[in-house]
Short mmCIF file of C-alpha atoms in Angstrom, two decimals:
data_model
loop_
_atom_site.label_atom_id
_atom_site.label_comp_id
_atom_site.label_asym_id
_atom_site.label_seq_id
_atom_site.Cartn_x
_atom_site.Cartn_y
_atom_site.Cartn_z
CA MET Z 501 -15.02 -70.22 -59.66
CA ALA Z 502 -13.31 -69.94 -63.04
CA LYS Z 503 -16.68 -70.39 -64.79
CA VAL Z 504 -18.16 -67.62 -62.64
CA PHE Z 505 -15.41 -65.20 -63.62
CA LYS Z 506 -15.74 -66.25 -67.26
CA SER Z 507 -19.49 -65.60 -67.21
CA PHE Z 508 -18.95 -62.27 -65.51
CA GLY Z 509 -16.35 -61.39 -68.15
CA TYR Z 510 -18.84 -62.06 -70.97
CA LEU Z 511 -21.48 -59.98 -69.19
CA PHE Z 512 -19.04 -57.11 -68.69
CA LEU Z 513 -17.95 -57.21 -72.35
CA THR Z 514 -21.56 -57.19 -73.53
CA LEU Z 515 -22.33 -54.23 -71.29
CA CYS Z 516 -19.31 -52.31 -72.61
CA LEU Z 517 -20.31 -52.99 -76.21
CA PHE Z 518 -23.89 -51.86 -75.51
CA LEU Z 519 -22.78 -48.67 -73.79
CA GLY Z 520 -20.28 -48.00 -76.53
CA TYR Z 521 -23.00 -48.42 -79.18
CA SER Z 522 -25.33 -46.12 -77.25
CA ASP Z 523 -22.66 -43.45 -77.00
CA THR Z 524 -21.92 -43.77 -80.72
CA ALA Z 525 -25.60 -43.56 -81.63
CA GLU Z 526 -26.03 -40.51 -79.43
CA ALA Z 527 -22.88 -38.93 -80.81
CA ALA Z 528 -24.28 -39.36 -84.33
CA LYS Z 529 -27.04 -36.94 -83.38
CA LYS Z 530 -25.72 -33.41 -83.63
CA LYS Z 531 -26.56 -30.75 -81.08
CA VAL Z 532 -28.99 -28.09 -82.22
CA PRO Z 533 -27.19 -24.71 -82.38
CA LYS Z 534 -28.24 -22.21 -79.71
CA ARG Z 535 -29.08 -19.49 -82.22
CA PRO Z 536 -30.41 -19.56 -85.77
CA LYS Z 537 -28.47 -18.27 -88.74
CA PHE Z 538 -28.66 -18.52 -92.49
CA VAL Z 539 -26.59 -21.31 -94.00
CA GLY Z 540 -27.41 -21.12 -97.71
CA ALA Z 541 -29.09 -23.31 -100.30
CA THR Z 542 -26.04 -25.46 -100.97
CA LYS Z 543 -26.32 -26.84 -97.41
CA CYS Z 544 -29.85 -28.03 -98.19
CA ASP Z 545 -28.58 -29.54 -101.41
CA GLY Z 546 -25.70 -31.34 -99.74
CA SER Z 547 -27.87 -32.68 -96.93
CA CYS Z 548 -31.10 -34.10 -98.26
CA HIS Z 549 -32.80 -32.06 -100.95
CA ASP Z 550 -30.81 -32.24 -104.18
CA PRO Z 551 -33.82 -32.64 -106.57
CA TYR Z 552 -35.37 -29.53 -105.04
CA TYR Z 553 -32.09 -27.62 -105.25
CA GLN Z 554 -31.64 -28.50 -108.91
CA ALA Z 555 -35.22 -27.38 -109.67
CA TRP Z 556 -34.67 -24.16 -107.70
CA LYS Z 557 -31.52 -23.36 -109.68
CA LYS Z 558 -33.63 -23.22 -112.84
CA SER Z 559 -36.41 -21.16 -111.23
CA PRO Z 560 -36.71 -17.33 -111.16
CA HIS Z 561 -35.77 -17.38 -107.46
CA GLY Z 562 -32.46 -19.02 -108.41
CA LYS Z 563 -31.54 -16.06 -110.62
CA THR Z 564 -32.65 -13.03 -108.61
CA PHE Z 565 -29.19 -11.58 -107.98
CA ASP Z 566 -28.45 -11.64 -111.70
CA LEU Z 567 -31.38 -9.30 -112.30
CA LEU Z 568 -29.53 -6.59 -110.37
CA LYS Z 569 -26.68 -6.50 -112.85
CA ALA Z 570 -26.45 -3.69 -115.39
CA GLY Z 571 -28.36 -4.41 -118.59
CA ASN Z 572 -30.43 -7.28 -117.18
CA ALA Z 573 -34.25 -7.05 -116.94
CA ALA Z 574 -34.02 -3.70 -118.72
CA ASP Z 575 -37.71 -3.45 -119.60
CA ALA Z 576 -38.84 -4.15 -116.02
CA LYS Z 577 -36.38 -1.58 -114.67
CA LYS Z 578 -37.53 1.08 -117.13
CA ARG Z 579 -41.17 0.36 -116.26
CA ASP Z 580 -40.47 0.94 -112.57
CA GLY Z 581 -38.32 4.04 -113.01
CA LEU Z 582 -34.99 2.32 -112.44
CA ASP Z 583 -31.85 2.84 -114.52
CA PRO Z 584 -31.39 -0.31 -116.67
CA GLU Z 585 -27.68 0.46 -117.08
CA LYS Z 586 -26.96 0.82 -113.36
CA ASP Z 587 -25.39 -1.99 -111.31
CA TYR Z 588 -27.64 -2.66 -108.29
CA THR Z 589 -25.71 -5.64 -106.90
CA SER Z 590 -24.56 -3.63 -103.88
CA ASP Z 591 -27.69 -1.55 -103.41
CA PRO Z 592 -29.13 -2.23 -99.91
CA ALA Z 593 -32.63 -1.30 -101.11
CA CYS Z 594 -32.54 -4.32 -103.44
CA LEU Z 595 -30.52 -6.88 -101.54
CA PHE Z 596 -33.05 -7.84 -98.86
CA CYS Z 597 -35.39 -9.28 -101.49
CA HIS Z 598 -32.89 -10.35 -104.14
CA THR Z 599 -30.60 -12.38 -101.87
CA THR Z 600 -30.85 -14.62 -98.80
CA GLY Z 601 -30.54 -13.30 -95.25
CA TYR Z 602 -29.10 -9.90 -96.09
CA ARG Z 603 -28.23 -7.94 -92.89
CA GLN Z 604 -29.00 -11.03 -90.76
CA ARG Z 605 -26.79 -13.65 -89.10
CA GLY Z 606 -25.03 -15.80 -91.69
CA GLY Z 607 -26.75 -14.00 -94.55
CA PHE Z 608 -25.53 -12.56 -97.82
CA ILE Z 609 -22.72 -9.98 -97.74
CA PRO Z 610 -22.48 -7.85 -100.91
CA PRO Z 611 -19.42 -7.63 -103.16
CA GLY Z 612 -16.59 -5.40 -101.99
CA THR Z 613 -17.47 -5.57 -98.29
CA LYS Z 614 -14.37 -5.37 -96.10
CA PHE Z 615 -13.86 -5.92 -92.38
CA LYS Z 616 -10.54 -4.93 -90.79
CA GLY Z 617 -9.06 -4.67 -94.26
CA ARG Z 618 -10.17 -8.18 -95.26
CA ASP Z 619 -12.74 -8.86 -97.97
CA VAL Z 620 -15.64 -10.70 -96.30
CA SER Z 621 -17.99 -10.72 -99.28
CA THR Z 622 -20.07 -13.81 -99.97
CA ARG Z 623 -18.32 -16.00 -102.52
CA ILE Z 624 -20.41 -16.12 -105.68
CA ASP Z 625 -20.29 -19.27 -107.79
CA PRO Z 626 -22.47 -19.11 -110.95
CA SER Z 627 -22.60 -22.91 -111.17
CA GLU Z 628 -23.71 -23.40 -107.55
CA PRO Z 629 -26.01 -20.53 -106.50
CA ASN Z 630 -26.26 -20.04 -102.78
CA LEU Z 631 -26.86 -16.99 -100.56
CA GLU Z 632 -26.61 -14.65 -103.54
CA GLN Z 633 -30.07 -15.66 -104.76
CA VAL Z 634 -33.49 -16.01 -103.10
CA GLY Z 635 -32.80 -19.43 -101.61
CA CYS Z 636 -34.67 -22.03 -99.57
CA GLU Z 637 -34.40 -20.15 -96.29
CA MET Z 638 -36.10 -17.01 -97.58
CA CYS Z 639 -39.34 -18.96 -97.95
CA HIS Z 640 -38.99 -21.78 -95.43
CA SER Z 641 -37.35 -20.09 -92.45
CA VAL Z 642 -37.78 -17.09 -90.19
CA ALA Z 643 -34.14 -16.41 -89.32
CA GLY Z 644 -32.13 -19.09 -91.13
CA GLY Z 645 -32.07 -22.86 -91.17
CA SER Z 646 -29.03 -23.72 -89.04
CA GLN Z 647 -31.18 -25.11 -86.22
CA PHE Z 648 -34.00 -26.94 -87.95
CA ARG Z 649 -31.56 -28.39 -90.47
CA VAL Z 650 -29.98 -30.32 -87.58
CA VAL Z 651 -33.40 -31.41 -86.29
CA MET Z 652 -34.32 -32.69 -89.74
CA LYS Z 653 -31.14 -34.75 -89.94
CA ASN Z 654 -31.42 -36.08 -86.39
CA THR Z 655 -35.02 -37.22 -86.92
CA LYS Z 656 -34.53 -38.28 -90.56
CA GLY Z 657 -37.53 -36.15 -91.43
CA ASP Z 658 -39.85 -37.69 -88.86
CA PHE Z 659 -40.82 -34.56 -86.95
CA LYS Z 660 -44.00 -32.70 -86.06
CA LYS Z 661 -44.68 -29.15 -87.17
CA GLY Z 662 -44.54 -27.79 -83.64
CA ASP Z 663 -41.24 -29.55 -82.90
CA ILE Z 664 -39.46 -27.80 -85.71
CA GLU Z 665 -41.44 -24.59 -85.97
CA LYS Z 666 -39.93 -23.38 -82.70
CA TYR Z 667 -36.60 -23.35 -84.52
CA GLY Z 668 -37.94 -21.08 -87.24
CA LEU Z 669 -39.34 -23.38 -89.93
CA ARG Z 670 -42.43 -21.60 -91.23
CA TRP Z 671 -45.58 -23.04 -92.78
CA ASP Z 672 -47.33 -19.81 -93.82
CA TYR Z 673 -46.33 -20.15 -97.45
CA LYS Z 674 -48.97 -17.77 -98.78
CA ASN Z 675 -47.96 -15.09 -96.31
CA VAL Z 676 -44.24 -15.54 -96.87
CA CYS Z 677 -44.48 -14.29 -100.46
CA ASN Z 678 -45.52 -10.89 -99.14
CA ARG Z 679 -42.23 -10.35 -97.32
CA CYS Z 680 -40.98 -9.21 -100.73
CA HIS Z 681 -43.67 -9.28 -103.42
CA GLY Z 682 -46.10 -7.38 -101.21
CA HIS Z 683 -43.61 -5.29 -99.26
CA LYS Z 684 -44.18 -1.55 -99.19
CA GLN Z 685 -40.52 -1.01 -100.15
CA ASN Z 686 -40.93 -3.09 -103.31
CA PRO Z 687 -40.25 -0.71 -106.25
CA HIS Z 688 -41.82 -3.04 -108.80
CA LYS Z 689 -45.34 -1.75 -108.44
CA GLY Z 690 -46.18 -2.73 -111.98
CA GLU Z 691 -45.43 -6.43 -111.60
CA LYS Z 692 -48.35 -8.82 -111.79
CA ALA Z 693 -47.38 -11.82 -109.67
CA ASP Z 694 -49.80 -14.74 -109.57
CA LEU Z 695 -48.68 -16.06 -106.20
CA GLU Z 696 -51.19 -18.92 -106.14
CA ALA Z 697 -49.86 -20.27 -109.44
CA ALA Z 698 -46.26 -19.71 -108.34
CA LEU Z 699 -46.76 -21.66 -105.11
CA ALA Z 700 -48.21 -24.59 -107.03
CA ASN Z 701 -45.12 -24.83 -109.21
CA VAL Z 702 -42.36 -23.19 -107.19
CA HIS Z 703 -39.89 -26.05 -107.59
CA PRO Z 704 -41.01 -28.90 -109.92
CA PHE Z 705 -38.49 -31.28 -108.38
CA SER Z 706 -39.79 -34.46 -110.05
CA LYS Z 707 -38.10 -33.42 -113.30
CA PHE Z 708 -34.74 -33.45 -111.54
CA ILE Z 709 -34.79 -36.83 -109.83
CA THR Z 710 -31.89 -38.99 -110.99
CA GLU Z 711 -30.33 -42.29 -109.99
CA ASP Z 712 -27.89 -40.35 -107.81
CA ASN Z 713 -30.44 -38.37 -105.83
CA ALA Z 714 -33.54 -40.61 -105.93
CA ASP Z 715 -33.06 -41.44 -102.24
CA GLN Z 716 -33.60 -37.74 -101.45
CA ASN Z 717 -37.13 -37.71 -102.84
CA ILE Z 718 -39.32 -36.89 -99.82
CA VAL Z 719 -42.47 -37.88 -101.69
CA LYS Z 720 -43.42 -41.45 -100.74
CA ASP Z 721 -46.17 -43.37 -102.53
CA GLY Z 722 -47.11 -40.29 -104.49
CA LYS Z 723 -47.41 -37.90 -101.56
CA VAL Z 724 -45.43 -36.06 -98.94
CA LYS Z 725 -45.88 -37.11 -95.32
CA ASP Z 726 -49.37 -35.93 -94.43
CA ARG Z 727 -49.16 -33.20 -91.79
CA SER Z 728 -52.48 -31.57 -92.68
CA LYS Z 729 -53.99 -32.49 -89.29
CA GLU Z 730 -51.16 -30.73 -87.48
CA LYS Z 731 -51.77 -27.02 -87.03
CA SER Z 732 -48.88 -24.63 -86.55
CA LEU Z 733 -48.88 -21.05 -85.29
CA SER Z 734 -47.36 -19.73 -88.50
CA GLU Z 735 -50.23 -21.25 -90.51
CA GLU Z 736 -52.89 -19.87 -88.21
CA LYS Z 737 -51.40 -16.44 -87.55
CA GLY Z 738 -48.69 -15.83 -90.12
CA VAL Z 739 -45.23 -14.49 -89.33
CA VAL Z 740 -44.80 -10.70 -89.42
CA VAL Z 741 -43.36 -9.14 -92.56
CA GLU Z 742 -40.05 -7.42 -91.83
CA ASN Z 743 -40.24 -3.64 -91.58
CA TRP Z 744 -37.13 -1.81 -92.68
CA LYS Z 745 -35.87 1.34 -94.34
CA ILE Z 746 -32.67 2.65 -95.88
CA HIS Z 747 -30.88 5.05 -93.55
CA LYS Z 748 -27.57 6.65 -94.51
CA GLY Z 749 -26.99 4.06 -97.20
CA LYS Z 750 -27.69 1.03 -94.98
CA LEU Z 751 -30.67 -1.20 -94.47
CA ARG Z 752 -32.02 -0.70 -90.95
CA PHE Z 753 -34.72 -2.81 -89.33
CA LEU Z 754 -37.22 -0.60 -87.55
CA LYS Z 755 -38.16 -1.21 -83.92
CA GLY Z 756 -40.14 -4.45 -83.84
CA GLY Z 757 -39.45 -4.83 -87.54
CA ARG Z 758 -37.78 -8.21 -87.44
CA ALA Z 759 -39.62 -11.50 -87.74
CA PHE Z 760 -37.39 -12.97 -85.04
CA ASN Z 761 -36.07 -11.73 -81.71
CA TYR Z 762 -32.49 -13.01 -81.40
CA LYS Z 763 -32.16 -12.06 -77.73
CA LYS Z 764 -35.29 -13.90 -76.61
CA GLY Z 765 -35.28 -16.56 -79.31
CA GLU Z 766 -38.89 -15.75 -80.21
CA ILE Z 767 -40.74 -15.66 -83.51
CA TYR Z 768 -43.03 -12.68 -84.00
CA TYR Z 769 -46.47 -13.64 -85.28
CA LYS Z 770 -49.09 -11.26 -86.66
#
């Protein structure tokens, strides 16, 4: 009888250990947030994409907010009828395309913004650009990366386009450029942007791979995981370009002018 109890004890212990391991493994997977929001480029850097973040910092997109400051990009401003000595860092007509997620959940909040007497402005750190520039989410997401960032981490990058597209990751890279460069509100009518060339060299990450971040290189054996056979809706249709205007000094999205419906959790395609 003693041997029976001993055997049962071992079986019970093994079962407890197995269940405990399962719970721990499941707990390691974070829950996907119910709603999307912008989280900023530094979250992408801290998670899995440091070489890309470092390359982005050096790119024009990593310096867009700086262009709004008085005295910067003077020739371009003169060409387009803008005052080169004016500070545009709080101008709502500029912020949608010069920052990340402006007037959207979790997005950039301009300097001097107060709520109930408290300054709620986005903290700006020149050494670690974040929401105050045109970051990762402006090109790769519809309404911010809070959701698909969790999916990426839970799957360790092994996901299908459709699995993650429903959370707002977009694959219409050619179309996404037009949300700003081709927008009807864009005052820089004289700019000549070669979008094809820009897409081919948008973040030359290979120059920024170091011993510390080599494990974050998503290119394996000379190529990124081949998803060319997978077709996504954003590739086939393209996501709508936001339609907005400035009304009484604020940026207002027009009816149906958002790329994402927060109430229904739907992406609007063309």
